[in-house]
CSV table of C-alpha atoms and ligand atoms in Angstrom, one decimal:
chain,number,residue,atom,x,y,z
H,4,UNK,CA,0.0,0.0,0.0
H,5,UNK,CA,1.3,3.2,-0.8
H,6,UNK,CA,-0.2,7.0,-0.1
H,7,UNK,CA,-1.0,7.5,-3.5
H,8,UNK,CA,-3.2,4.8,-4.0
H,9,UNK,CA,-4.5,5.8,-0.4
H,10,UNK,CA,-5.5,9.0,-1.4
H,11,UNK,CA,-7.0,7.8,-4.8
H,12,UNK,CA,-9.2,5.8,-2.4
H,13,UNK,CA,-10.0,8.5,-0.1
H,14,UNK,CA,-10.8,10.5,-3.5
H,15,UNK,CA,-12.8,7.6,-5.0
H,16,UNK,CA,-15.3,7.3,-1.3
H,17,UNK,CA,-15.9,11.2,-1.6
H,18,UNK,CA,-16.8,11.0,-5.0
H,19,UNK,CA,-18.9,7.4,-4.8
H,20,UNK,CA,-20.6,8.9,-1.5
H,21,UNK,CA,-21.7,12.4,-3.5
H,22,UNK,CA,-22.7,10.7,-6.3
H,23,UNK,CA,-25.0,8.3,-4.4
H,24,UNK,CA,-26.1,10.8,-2.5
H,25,UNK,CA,-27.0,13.1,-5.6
H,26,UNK,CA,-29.4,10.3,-7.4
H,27,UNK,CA,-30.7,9.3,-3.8
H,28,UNK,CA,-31.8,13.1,-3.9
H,29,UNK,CA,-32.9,13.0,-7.7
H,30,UNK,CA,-35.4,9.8,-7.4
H,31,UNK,CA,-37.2,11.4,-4.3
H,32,UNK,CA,-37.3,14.4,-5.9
H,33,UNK,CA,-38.8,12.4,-9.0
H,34,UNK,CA,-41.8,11.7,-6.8
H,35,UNK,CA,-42.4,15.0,-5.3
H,36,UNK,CA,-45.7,15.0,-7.2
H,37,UNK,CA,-47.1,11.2,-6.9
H,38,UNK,CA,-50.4,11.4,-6.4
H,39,UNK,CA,-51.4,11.3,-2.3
H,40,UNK,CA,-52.0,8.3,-1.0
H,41,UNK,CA,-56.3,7.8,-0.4
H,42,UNK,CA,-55.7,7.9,3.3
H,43,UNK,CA,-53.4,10.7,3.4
H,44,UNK,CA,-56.5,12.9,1.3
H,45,UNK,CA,-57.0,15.0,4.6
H,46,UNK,CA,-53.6,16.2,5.3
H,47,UNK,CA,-53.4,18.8,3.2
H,48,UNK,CA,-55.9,21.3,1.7
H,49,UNK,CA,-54.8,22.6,-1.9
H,50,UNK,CA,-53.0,25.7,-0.6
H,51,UNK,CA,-50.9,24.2,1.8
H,52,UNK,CA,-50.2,21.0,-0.4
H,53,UNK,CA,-48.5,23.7,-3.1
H,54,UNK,CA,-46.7,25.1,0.2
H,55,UNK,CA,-45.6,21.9,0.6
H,56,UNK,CA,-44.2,21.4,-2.8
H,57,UNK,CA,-42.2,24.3,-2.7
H,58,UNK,CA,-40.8,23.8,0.3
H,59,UNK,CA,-39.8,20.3,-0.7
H,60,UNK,CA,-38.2,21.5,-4.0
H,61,UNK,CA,-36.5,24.6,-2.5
H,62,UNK,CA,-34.9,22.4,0.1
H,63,UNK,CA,-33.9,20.1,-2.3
H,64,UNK,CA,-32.4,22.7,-4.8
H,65,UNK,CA,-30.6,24.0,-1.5
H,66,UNK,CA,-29.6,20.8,-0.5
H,67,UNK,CA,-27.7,20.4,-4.2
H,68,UNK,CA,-26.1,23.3,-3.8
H,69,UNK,CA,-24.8,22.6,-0.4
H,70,UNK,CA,-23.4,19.3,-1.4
H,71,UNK,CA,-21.7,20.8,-4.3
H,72,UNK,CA,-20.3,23.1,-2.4
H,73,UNK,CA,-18.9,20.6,0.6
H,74,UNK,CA,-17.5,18.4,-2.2
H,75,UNK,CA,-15.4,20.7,-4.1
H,76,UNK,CA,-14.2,22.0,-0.9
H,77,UNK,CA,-12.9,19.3,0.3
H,78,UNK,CA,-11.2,17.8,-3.1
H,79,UNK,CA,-9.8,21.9,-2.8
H,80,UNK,CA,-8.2,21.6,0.0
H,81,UNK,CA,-6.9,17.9,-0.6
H,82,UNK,CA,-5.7,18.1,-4.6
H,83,UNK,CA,-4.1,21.7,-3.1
H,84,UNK,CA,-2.4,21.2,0.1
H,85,UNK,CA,-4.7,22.7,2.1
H,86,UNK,CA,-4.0,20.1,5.6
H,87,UNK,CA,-0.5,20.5,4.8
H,88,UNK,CA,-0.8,24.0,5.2
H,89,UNK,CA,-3.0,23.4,8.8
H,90,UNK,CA,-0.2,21.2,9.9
H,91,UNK,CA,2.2,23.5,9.5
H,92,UNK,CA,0.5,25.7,11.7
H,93,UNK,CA,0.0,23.5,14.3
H,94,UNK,CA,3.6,22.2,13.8
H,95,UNK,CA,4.7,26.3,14.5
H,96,UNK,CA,2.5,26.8,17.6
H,97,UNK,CA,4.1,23.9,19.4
H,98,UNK,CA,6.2,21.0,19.8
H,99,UNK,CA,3.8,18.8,21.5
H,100,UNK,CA,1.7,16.7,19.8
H,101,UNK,CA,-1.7,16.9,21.6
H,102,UNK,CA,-1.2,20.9,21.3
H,103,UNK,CA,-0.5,20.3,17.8
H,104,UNK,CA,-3.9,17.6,17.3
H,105,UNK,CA,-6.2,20.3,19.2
H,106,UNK,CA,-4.6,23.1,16.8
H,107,UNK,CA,-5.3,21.2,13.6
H,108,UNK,CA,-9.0,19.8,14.8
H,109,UNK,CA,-9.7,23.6,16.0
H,110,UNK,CA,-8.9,24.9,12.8
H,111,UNK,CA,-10.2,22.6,10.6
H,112,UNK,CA,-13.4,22.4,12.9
H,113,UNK,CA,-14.1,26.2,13.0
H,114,UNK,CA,-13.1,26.9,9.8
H,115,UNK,CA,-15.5,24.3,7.8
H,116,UNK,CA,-17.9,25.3,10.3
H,117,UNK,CA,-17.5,29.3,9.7
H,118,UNK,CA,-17.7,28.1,5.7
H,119,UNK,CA,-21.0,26.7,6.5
H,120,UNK,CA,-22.2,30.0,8.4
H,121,UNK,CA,-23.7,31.4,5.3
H,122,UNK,CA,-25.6,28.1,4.6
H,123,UNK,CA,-27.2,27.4,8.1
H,124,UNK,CA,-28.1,31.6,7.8
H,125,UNK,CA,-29.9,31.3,4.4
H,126,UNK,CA,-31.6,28.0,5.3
H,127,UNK,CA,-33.2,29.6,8.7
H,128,UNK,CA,-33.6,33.3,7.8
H,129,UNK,CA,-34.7,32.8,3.8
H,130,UNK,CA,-36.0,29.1,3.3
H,131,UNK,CA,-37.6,28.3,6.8
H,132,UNK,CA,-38.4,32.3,7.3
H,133,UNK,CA,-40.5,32.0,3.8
H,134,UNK,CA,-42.5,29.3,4.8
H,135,UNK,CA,-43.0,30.7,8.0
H,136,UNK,CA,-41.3,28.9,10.0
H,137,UNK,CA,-38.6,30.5,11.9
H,138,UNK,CA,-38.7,32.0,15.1
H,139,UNK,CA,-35.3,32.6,15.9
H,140,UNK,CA,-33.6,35.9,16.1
H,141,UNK,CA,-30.5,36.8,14.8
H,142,UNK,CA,-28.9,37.4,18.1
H,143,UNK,CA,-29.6,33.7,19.2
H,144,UNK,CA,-28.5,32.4,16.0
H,145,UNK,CA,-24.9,34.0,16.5
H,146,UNK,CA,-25.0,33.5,20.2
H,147,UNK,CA,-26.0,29.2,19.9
H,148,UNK,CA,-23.3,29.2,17.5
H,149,UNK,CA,-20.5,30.3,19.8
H,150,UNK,CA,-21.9,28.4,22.5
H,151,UNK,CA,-21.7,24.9,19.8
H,152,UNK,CA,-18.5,26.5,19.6
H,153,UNK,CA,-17.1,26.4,23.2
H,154,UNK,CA,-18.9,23.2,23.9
H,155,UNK,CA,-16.6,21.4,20.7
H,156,UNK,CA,-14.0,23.1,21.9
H,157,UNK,CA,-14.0,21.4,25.5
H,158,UNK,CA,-15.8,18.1,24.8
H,159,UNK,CA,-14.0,17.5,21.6
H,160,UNK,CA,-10.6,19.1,23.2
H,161,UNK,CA,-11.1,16.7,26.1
H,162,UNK,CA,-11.9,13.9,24.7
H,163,UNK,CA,-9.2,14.2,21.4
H,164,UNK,CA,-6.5,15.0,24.3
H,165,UNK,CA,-6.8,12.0,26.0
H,166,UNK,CA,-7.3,9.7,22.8
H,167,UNK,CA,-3.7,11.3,22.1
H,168,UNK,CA,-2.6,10.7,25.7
H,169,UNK,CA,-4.0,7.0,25.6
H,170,UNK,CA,-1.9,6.3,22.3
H,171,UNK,CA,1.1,7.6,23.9
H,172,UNK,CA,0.8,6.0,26.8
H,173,UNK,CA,-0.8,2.5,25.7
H,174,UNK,CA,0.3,2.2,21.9
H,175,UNK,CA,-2.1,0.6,19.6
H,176,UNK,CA,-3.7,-0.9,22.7
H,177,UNK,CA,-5.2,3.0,22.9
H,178,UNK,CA,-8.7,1.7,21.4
H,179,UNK,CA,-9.2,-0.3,24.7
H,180,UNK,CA,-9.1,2.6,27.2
H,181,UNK,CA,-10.3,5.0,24.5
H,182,UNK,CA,-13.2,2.8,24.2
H,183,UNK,CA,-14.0,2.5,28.3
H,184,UNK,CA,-14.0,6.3,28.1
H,185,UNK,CA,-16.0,6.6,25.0
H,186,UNK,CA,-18.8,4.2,26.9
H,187,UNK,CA,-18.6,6.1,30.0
H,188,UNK,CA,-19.2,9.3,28.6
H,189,UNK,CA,-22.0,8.0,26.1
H,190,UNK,CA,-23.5,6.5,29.3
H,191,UNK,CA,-23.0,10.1,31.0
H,192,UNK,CA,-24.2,12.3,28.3
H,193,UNK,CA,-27.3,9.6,27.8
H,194,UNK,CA,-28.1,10.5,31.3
H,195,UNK,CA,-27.6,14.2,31.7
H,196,UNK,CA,-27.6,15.7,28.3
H,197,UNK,CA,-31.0,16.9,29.6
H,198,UNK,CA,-30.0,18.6,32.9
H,199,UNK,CA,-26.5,19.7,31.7
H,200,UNK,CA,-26.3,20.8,28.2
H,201,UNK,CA,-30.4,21.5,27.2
H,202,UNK,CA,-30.7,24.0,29.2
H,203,UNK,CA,-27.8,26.3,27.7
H,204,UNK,CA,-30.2,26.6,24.9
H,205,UNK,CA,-33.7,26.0,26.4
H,206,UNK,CA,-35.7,26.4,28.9
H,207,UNK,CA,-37.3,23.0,30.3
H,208,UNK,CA,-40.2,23.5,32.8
H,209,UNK,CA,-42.6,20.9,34.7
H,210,UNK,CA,-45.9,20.2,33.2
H,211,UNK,CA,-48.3,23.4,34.2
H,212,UNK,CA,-52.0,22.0,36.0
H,213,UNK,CA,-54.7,22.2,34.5
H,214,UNK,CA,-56.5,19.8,32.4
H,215,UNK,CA,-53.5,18.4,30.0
H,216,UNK,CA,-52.0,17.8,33.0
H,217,UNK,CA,-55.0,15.9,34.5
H,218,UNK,CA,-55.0,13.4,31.5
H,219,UNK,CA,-51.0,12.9,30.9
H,220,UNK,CA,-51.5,12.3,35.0
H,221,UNK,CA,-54.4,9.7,34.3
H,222,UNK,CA,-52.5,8.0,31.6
H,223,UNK,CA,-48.8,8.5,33.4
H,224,UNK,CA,-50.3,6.2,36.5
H,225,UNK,CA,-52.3,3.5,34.2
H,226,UNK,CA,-48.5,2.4,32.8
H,227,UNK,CA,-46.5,2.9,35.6
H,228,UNK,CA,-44.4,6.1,34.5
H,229,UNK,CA,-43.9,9.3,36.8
H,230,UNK,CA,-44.9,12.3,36.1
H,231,UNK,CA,-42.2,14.1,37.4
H,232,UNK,CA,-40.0,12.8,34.6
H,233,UNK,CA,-42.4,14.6,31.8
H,234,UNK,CA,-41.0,18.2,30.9
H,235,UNK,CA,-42.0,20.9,28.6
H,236,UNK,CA,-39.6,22.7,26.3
H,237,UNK,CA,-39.7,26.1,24.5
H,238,UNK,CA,-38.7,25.0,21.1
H,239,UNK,CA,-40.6,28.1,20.1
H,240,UNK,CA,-37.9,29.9,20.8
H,241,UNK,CA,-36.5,28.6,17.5
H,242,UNK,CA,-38.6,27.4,15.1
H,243,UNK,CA,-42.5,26.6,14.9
H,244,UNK,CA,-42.1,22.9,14.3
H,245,UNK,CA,-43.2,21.0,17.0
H,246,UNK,CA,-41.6,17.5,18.5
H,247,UNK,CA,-41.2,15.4,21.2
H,248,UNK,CA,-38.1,13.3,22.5
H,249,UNK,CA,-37.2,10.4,25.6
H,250,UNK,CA,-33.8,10.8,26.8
H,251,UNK,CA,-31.9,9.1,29.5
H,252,UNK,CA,-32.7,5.9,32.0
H,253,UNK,CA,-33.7,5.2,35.3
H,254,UNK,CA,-33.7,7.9,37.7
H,255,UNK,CA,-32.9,10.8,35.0
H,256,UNK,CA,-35.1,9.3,32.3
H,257,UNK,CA,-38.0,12.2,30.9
H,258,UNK,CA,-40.1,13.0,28.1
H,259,UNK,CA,-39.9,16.3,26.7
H,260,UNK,CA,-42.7,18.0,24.7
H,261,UNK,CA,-42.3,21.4,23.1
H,262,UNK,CA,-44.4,23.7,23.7
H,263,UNK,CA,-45.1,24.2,19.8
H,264,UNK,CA,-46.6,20.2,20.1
H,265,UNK,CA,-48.6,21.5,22.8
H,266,UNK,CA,-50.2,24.7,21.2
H,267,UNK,CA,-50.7,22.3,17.8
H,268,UNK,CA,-52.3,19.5,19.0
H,269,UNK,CA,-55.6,18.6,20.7
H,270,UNK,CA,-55.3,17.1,24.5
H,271,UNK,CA,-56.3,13.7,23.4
H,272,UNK,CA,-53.7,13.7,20.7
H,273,UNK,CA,-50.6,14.7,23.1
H,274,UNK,CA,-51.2,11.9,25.2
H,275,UNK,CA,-51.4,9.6,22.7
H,276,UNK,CA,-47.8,11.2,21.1
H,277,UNK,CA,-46.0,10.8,24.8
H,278,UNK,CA,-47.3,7.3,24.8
H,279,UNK,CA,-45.4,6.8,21.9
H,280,UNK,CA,-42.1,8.2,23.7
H,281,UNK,CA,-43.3,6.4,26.6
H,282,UNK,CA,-43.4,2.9,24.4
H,283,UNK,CA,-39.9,3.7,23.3
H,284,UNK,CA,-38.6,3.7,27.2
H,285,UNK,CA,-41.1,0.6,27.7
H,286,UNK,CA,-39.9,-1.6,24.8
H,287,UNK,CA,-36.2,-1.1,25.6
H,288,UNK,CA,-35.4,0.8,22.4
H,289,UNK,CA,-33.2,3.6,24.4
H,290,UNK,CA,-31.0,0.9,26.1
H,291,UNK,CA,-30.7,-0.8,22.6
H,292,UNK,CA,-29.5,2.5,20.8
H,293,UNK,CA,-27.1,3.0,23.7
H,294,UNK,CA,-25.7,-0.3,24.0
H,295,UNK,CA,-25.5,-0.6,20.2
H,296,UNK,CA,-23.9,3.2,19.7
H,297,UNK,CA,-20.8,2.1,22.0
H,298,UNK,CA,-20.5,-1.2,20.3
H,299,UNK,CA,-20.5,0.3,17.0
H,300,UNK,CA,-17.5,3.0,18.6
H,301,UNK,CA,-15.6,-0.5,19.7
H,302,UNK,CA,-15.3,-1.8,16.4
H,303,UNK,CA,-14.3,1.8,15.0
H,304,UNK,CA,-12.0,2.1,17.4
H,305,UNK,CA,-10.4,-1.3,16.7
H,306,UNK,CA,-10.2,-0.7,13.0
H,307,UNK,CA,-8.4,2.5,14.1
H,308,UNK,CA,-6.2,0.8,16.0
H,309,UNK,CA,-4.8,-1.4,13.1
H,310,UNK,CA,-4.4,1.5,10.9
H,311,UNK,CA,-2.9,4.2,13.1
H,312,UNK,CA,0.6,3.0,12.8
H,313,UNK,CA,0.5,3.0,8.6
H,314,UNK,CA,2.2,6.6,7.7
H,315,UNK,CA,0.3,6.0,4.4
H,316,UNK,CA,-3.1,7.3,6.0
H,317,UNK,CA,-1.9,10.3,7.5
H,318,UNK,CA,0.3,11.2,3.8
H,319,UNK,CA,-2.5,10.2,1.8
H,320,UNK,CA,-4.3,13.5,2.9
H,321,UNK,CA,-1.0,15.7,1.6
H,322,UNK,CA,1.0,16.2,4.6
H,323,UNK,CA,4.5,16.0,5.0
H,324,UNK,CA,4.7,14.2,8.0
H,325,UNK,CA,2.9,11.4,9.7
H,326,UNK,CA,1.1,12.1,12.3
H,327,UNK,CA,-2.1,10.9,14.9
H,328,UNK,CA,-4.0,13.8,13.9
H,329,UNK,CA,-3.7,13.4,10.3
H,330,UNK,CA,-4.5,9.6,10.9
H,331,UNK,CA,-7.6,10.5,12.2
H,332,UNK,CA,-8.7,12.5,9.0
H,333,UNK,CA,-7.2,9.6,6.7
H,334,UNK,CA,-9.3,7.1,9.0
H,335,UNK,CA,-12.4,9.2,8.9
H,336,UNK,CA,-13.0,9.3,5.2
H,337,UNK,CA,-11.9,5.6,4.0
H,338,UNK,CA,-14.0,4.9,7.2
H,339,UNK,CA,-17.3,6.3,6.1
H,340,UNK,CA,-18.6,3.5,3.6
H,341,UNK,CA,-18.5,1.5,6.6
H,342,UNK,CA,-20.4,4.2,8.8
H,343,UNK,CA,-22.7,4.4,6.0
H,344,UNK,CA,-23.7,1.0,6.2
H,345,UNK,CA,-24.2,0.6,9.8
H,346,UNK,CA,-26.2,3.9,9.7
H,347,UNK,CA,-28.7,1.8,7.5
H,348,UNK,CA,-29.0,-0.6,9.5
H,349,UNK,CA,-29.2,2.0,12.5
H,350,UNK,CA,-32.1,3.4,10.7
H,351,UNK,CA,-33.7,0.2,9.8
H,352,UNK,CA,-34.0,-0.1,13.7
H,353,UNK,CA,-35.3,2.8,14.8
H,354,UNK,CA,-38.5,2.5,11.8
H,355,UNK,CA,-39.1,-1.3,13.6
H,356,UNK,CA,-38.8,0.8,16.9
H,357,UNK,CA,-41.2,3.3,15.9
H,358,UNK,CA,-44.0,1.0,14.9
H,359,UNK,CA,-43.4,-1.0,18.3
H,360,UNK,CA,-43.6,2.8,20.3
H,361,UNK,CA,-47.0,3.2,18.2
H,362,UNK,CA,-48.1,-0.1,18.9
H,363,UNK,CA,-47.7,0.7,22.0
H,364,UNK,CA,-49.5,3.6,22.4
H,365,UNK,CA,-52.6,2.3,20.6
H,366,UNK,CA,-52.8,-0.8,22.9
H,367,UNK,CA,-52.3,1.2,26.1
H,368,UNK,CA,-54.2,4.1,24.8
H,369,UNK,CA,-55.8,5.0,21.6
H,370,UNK,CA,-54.7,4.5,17.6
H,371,UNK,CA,-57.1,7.5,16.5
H,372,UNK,CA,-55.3,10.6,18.8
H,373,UNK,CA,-52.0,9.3,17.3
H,374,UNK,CA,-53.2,9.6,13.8
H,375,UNK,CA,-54.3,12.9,14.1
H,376,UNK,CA,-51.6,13.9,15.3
H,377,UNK,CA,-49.3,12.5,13.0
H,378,UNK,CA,-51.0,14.0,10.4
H,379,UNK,CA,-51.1,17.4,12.1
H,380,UNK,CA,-47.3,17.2,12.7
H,381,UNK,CA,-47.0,16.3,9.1
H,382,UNK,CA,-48.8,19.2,7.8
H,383,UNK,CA,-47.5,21.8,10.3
H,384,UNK,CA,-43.7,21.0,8.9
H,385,UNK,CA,-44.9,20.8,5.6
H,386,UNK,CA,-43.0,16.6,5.2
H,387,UNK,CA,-43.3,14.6,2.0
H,388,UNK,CA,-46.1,12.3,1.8
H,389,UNK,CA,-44.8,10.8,-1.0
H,390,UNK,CA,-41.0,9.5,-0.6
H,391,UNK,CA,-38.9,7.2,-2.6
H,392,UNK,CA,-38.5,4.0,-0.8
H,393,UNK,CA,-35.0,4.1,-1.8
H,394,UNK,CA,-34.4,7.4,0.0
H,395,UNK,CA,-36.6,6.3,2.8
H,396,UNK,CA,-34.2,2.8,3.3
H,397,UNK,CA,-30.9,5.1,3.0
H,398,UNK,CA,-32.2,8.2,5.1
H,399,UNK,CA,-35.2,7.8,7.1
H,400,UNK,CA,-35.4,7.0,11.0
H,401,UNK,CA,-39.5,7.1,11.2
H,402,UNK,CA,-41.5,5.3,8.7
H,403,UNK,CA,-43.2,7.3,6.0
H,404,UNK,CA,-46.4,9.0,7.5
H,405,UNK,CA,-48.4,6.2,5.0
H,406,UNK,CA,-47.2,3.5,6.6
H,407,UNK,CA,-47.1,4.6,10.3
H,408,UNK,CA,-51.2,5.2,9.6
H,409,UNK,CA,-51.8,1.9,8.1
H,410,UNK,CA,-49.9,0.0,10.7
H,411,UNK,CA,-51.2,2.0,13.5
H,412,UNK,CA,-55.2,1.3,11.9
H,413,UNK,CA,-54.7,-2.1,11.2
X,5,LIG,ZN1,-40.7,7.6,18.1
C-alpha cells in the first residue's frame, strides 16, 4: 500500500458517497408530485399542499447546492495542500503533539464550520423564514453558534487530548481505554444531556396544571411512569415545528414535549404522542440505541487501531509528516462506507422501533389521537407524503407517514 493509491481511495469514497447521495436526492425528488395516497386525502388542503411542494423543492435545490459546495471543498483543500498547510501551523505553535492535534481539529473544525455560516443563515432566515417557519432571532443564532463553539472546543478538546494521551501512553492498545472512556461518557451524556447541556439553549419547565396535565397524569399512573420525569420545552424559541423526544434511564429518564406540540395539538392527541415516547422507554429501544452506539465505537476504534501506525493514511491527505491527527482525517473518510452502512442498519432499527412505540401507544391508549396527530405534525412542517423507498431505506429513522397510519389502523 502506498499514499497515493490511499489517497485515490480516499478521492474515490468522496466522489462514490456524492454521487450516491446526488441520485438518492434525484429519485425522491422524481416523486415529489405522486399522487397522495387515499388515506393521506386530509392532510393537506390545496393551498398548503403547493406550500408543501415548494418547500420540498427549495430544500432540495438547497440541499444540491450545499453538497456541491462541501464536495469541491474538500477535493480543494486535498488536490491543493490545504491540511499541509494546517499542519504546518500546528507544527509552528508547538512541539507537543496533543497541542499540535487540538490546533489542527480547532482549525479545521471552526473553519468548515465558519464556511458553513452562510448556509445554516440562508436556510433559517430565507428558506424556513418564507414558509413561515422561523422563530429565531439573529442574536440567538450568533450567540448558539458560539456556545456549539465552546462546547466542541472542551468536549472534543477533552476527549481528542486523551485519545492522544491513551496512544502515547498504551500504543495501539489505545482503542481499549479510549473505548472504556467513549462508553462512559456515552453513558454520562445519555443520562444528563438533559439537565447539563439542554438548558444552555432552552428552557425545560414541569408540566403546568390544569387539564392536560390531569389526563398525561391519568394516563402516566395507568403504565407505571412518573410524572415528574415529563418536561416541557420552549422549542418556540426557535422554530414553529413542534416535537417530542425520551432521553436518558432510570432515575434521569424524561419526556420532553415542546411547547409548539402542545399549542398544535388537541389534548387527546398529546397523550397519545408521549405514549409513543413512553413505548420507546417501555420496549427497551433507548438501552438498545445506547448499548448498540458504543459497540459500534468499539469496532471503529479497533479498525483505528490497526491502521494508526500505517504513515500512508496520514500522507494520503498531503502532509508531509505522519502524524495521529492526520491519521484521524485519513481514517475518517476511508471509514465512512462503513459508517454508511451501519447507519442503514441504524435506521432500519429505529422505523421497527417506531411501529413497536406506536403499537404501544394504541394498545395502552388510543390509535385515532396518534393519527391525528401524526397527520397534524405532518402538515405543520410541511414533510413529503410521498417518498422514494429508496431514500426512505438510506435516510429515514420514522417510517413514511403512509405507513405509520396503516400499521397504526390495522
Ligand atoms: Zn418515536
Amino acid at each position: 500500500m502506498d499514499n497515493t493509491f490511499v489517497f485515490y481511495c480516499i478521492l474515490f469514497i468522496l466522489i462514490a458517497e456524492f454521487i450516491l447521495a446526488t441520485v438518492m436526492n434525484f429519485l425522491n425528488a422524481k416523486r415529489f408530485k405522486d399522487p397522495i395516497p387515499e388515506d393521506l386525502n386530509d392532510v393537506y388542503n390545496t393551498e398548503e399542499y403547493e406550500k408543501s411542494q415548494a418547500y420540498k423543492l427549495t430544500n432540495y435545490k438547497f440541499g444540491v447546492f450545499t453538497s456541491i459546495f462541501s464536495l469541491v471543498l474538500i477535493l480543494f483543500f486535498l488536490l491543493f495542500g490545504g491540511f499541509a498547510w494546517v499542519d504546518n501551523v500546528a507544527q509552528n505553535i508547538s512541539d507537543n503533539i496533543i497541542i499540535q492535534a487540538l490546533v489542527f481539529f480547532g482549525i479545521i473544525m471552526i473553519g468548515s464550520d465558519i464556511l458553513n455560516i452562510p448556509f445554516t443563515y440562508y436556510q433559517t432566515f430565507v428558506i424556513e423564514e418564507k414558509f413561515g417557519f422561523n422563530k429565531t432571532t439573529k442574536a440567538t443564532f450568533f450567540i448558539d453558534k458560539l456556545k456549539q463553539w465552546a462546547m466542541t472546543i472542551i468536549f472534543g478538546g477533552a476527549i481528542l487530548s486523551l485519545i492522544i494521551w491513551f496512544f502515547q501512553w498504551a500504543g495501539t492498545n489505545f482503542w481499549l481505554y479510549t473505548w472504556a472512556f467513549v462508553a462512559i461518557f456515552t453513558l454520562f451524556m445519555n443520562l444528563f444531556y438533559s439537565k447539563l447541556i439542554v438548558p444552555l439553549f432552552n428552557k425545560q419547565e414541569p408540566l403546568e396544571a390544569g387539564s392536560l396535565k390531569e389526563k398525561i397524569e391519568n394516563y402516566a399512573a395507568q403504565v407505571g411512569f412518573d410524572l415528574q420525569n415529563i418536561f416541557v420545552i420552549n422549542g418556540s424559541k426557535r422554530s414553529t415545528k413542534a416535537n417530542a423526544y425520551f432521553s436518558g434511564f432510570g432515575k434521569e429518564k424524561r419526556v420532553t414535549l415542546y411547547d409548539t406540540l402542545i399549542k398544535d395539538l388537541e389534548e387527546e392527541e398529546i397523550v397519545a404522542v408521549l405514549a409513543h415516547e413512553i413505548g420507546h422507554y417501555k420496549k427497551k429501544h433507548i438501552v438498545f440505541n445506547l448499548a448498540t452506539s458504543i459497540v459500534l465505537a468499539g469496532v471503529m476504534l479497533f479498525i483505528l487501531s490497526l491502521f494508526i501506525n500505517n504513515p500512508e493514511i496520514s500522507l494520503a491527505i498531503g502532509v508531509d509528516r505522519p502524524s495521529f491527527h492526520a491519521a484521524l482525517i485519513g481514517f475518517g473518510i476511508l471509514y465512512s462506507p462503513i459508517s454508511e452502512v451501519t447507519g442503514l442498519l441504524m435506521n432500519h432499527f429505529s422505523r421497527k422501533f417506531e411501529y413497536q412505540a406506536d403499537d404501544y401507544a394504541k394498545n395502552t391508549y388510543a390509535a385515532l389521537p396518534l393519527v391525528t396527530s401524526l397527520k397534524k405534525l405532518s402538515k405543520n412542517s410541511l414533510s413529503n407524503l410521498t417518498p422514494h423507498p429508496a431514500y426512505v431505506f438510506m435516510h429515514y429513522s420514522h417510517p413514511p407517514l403512509i405507513d405509520r397510519i396503516r400499521n397504526l389502523k390495522a
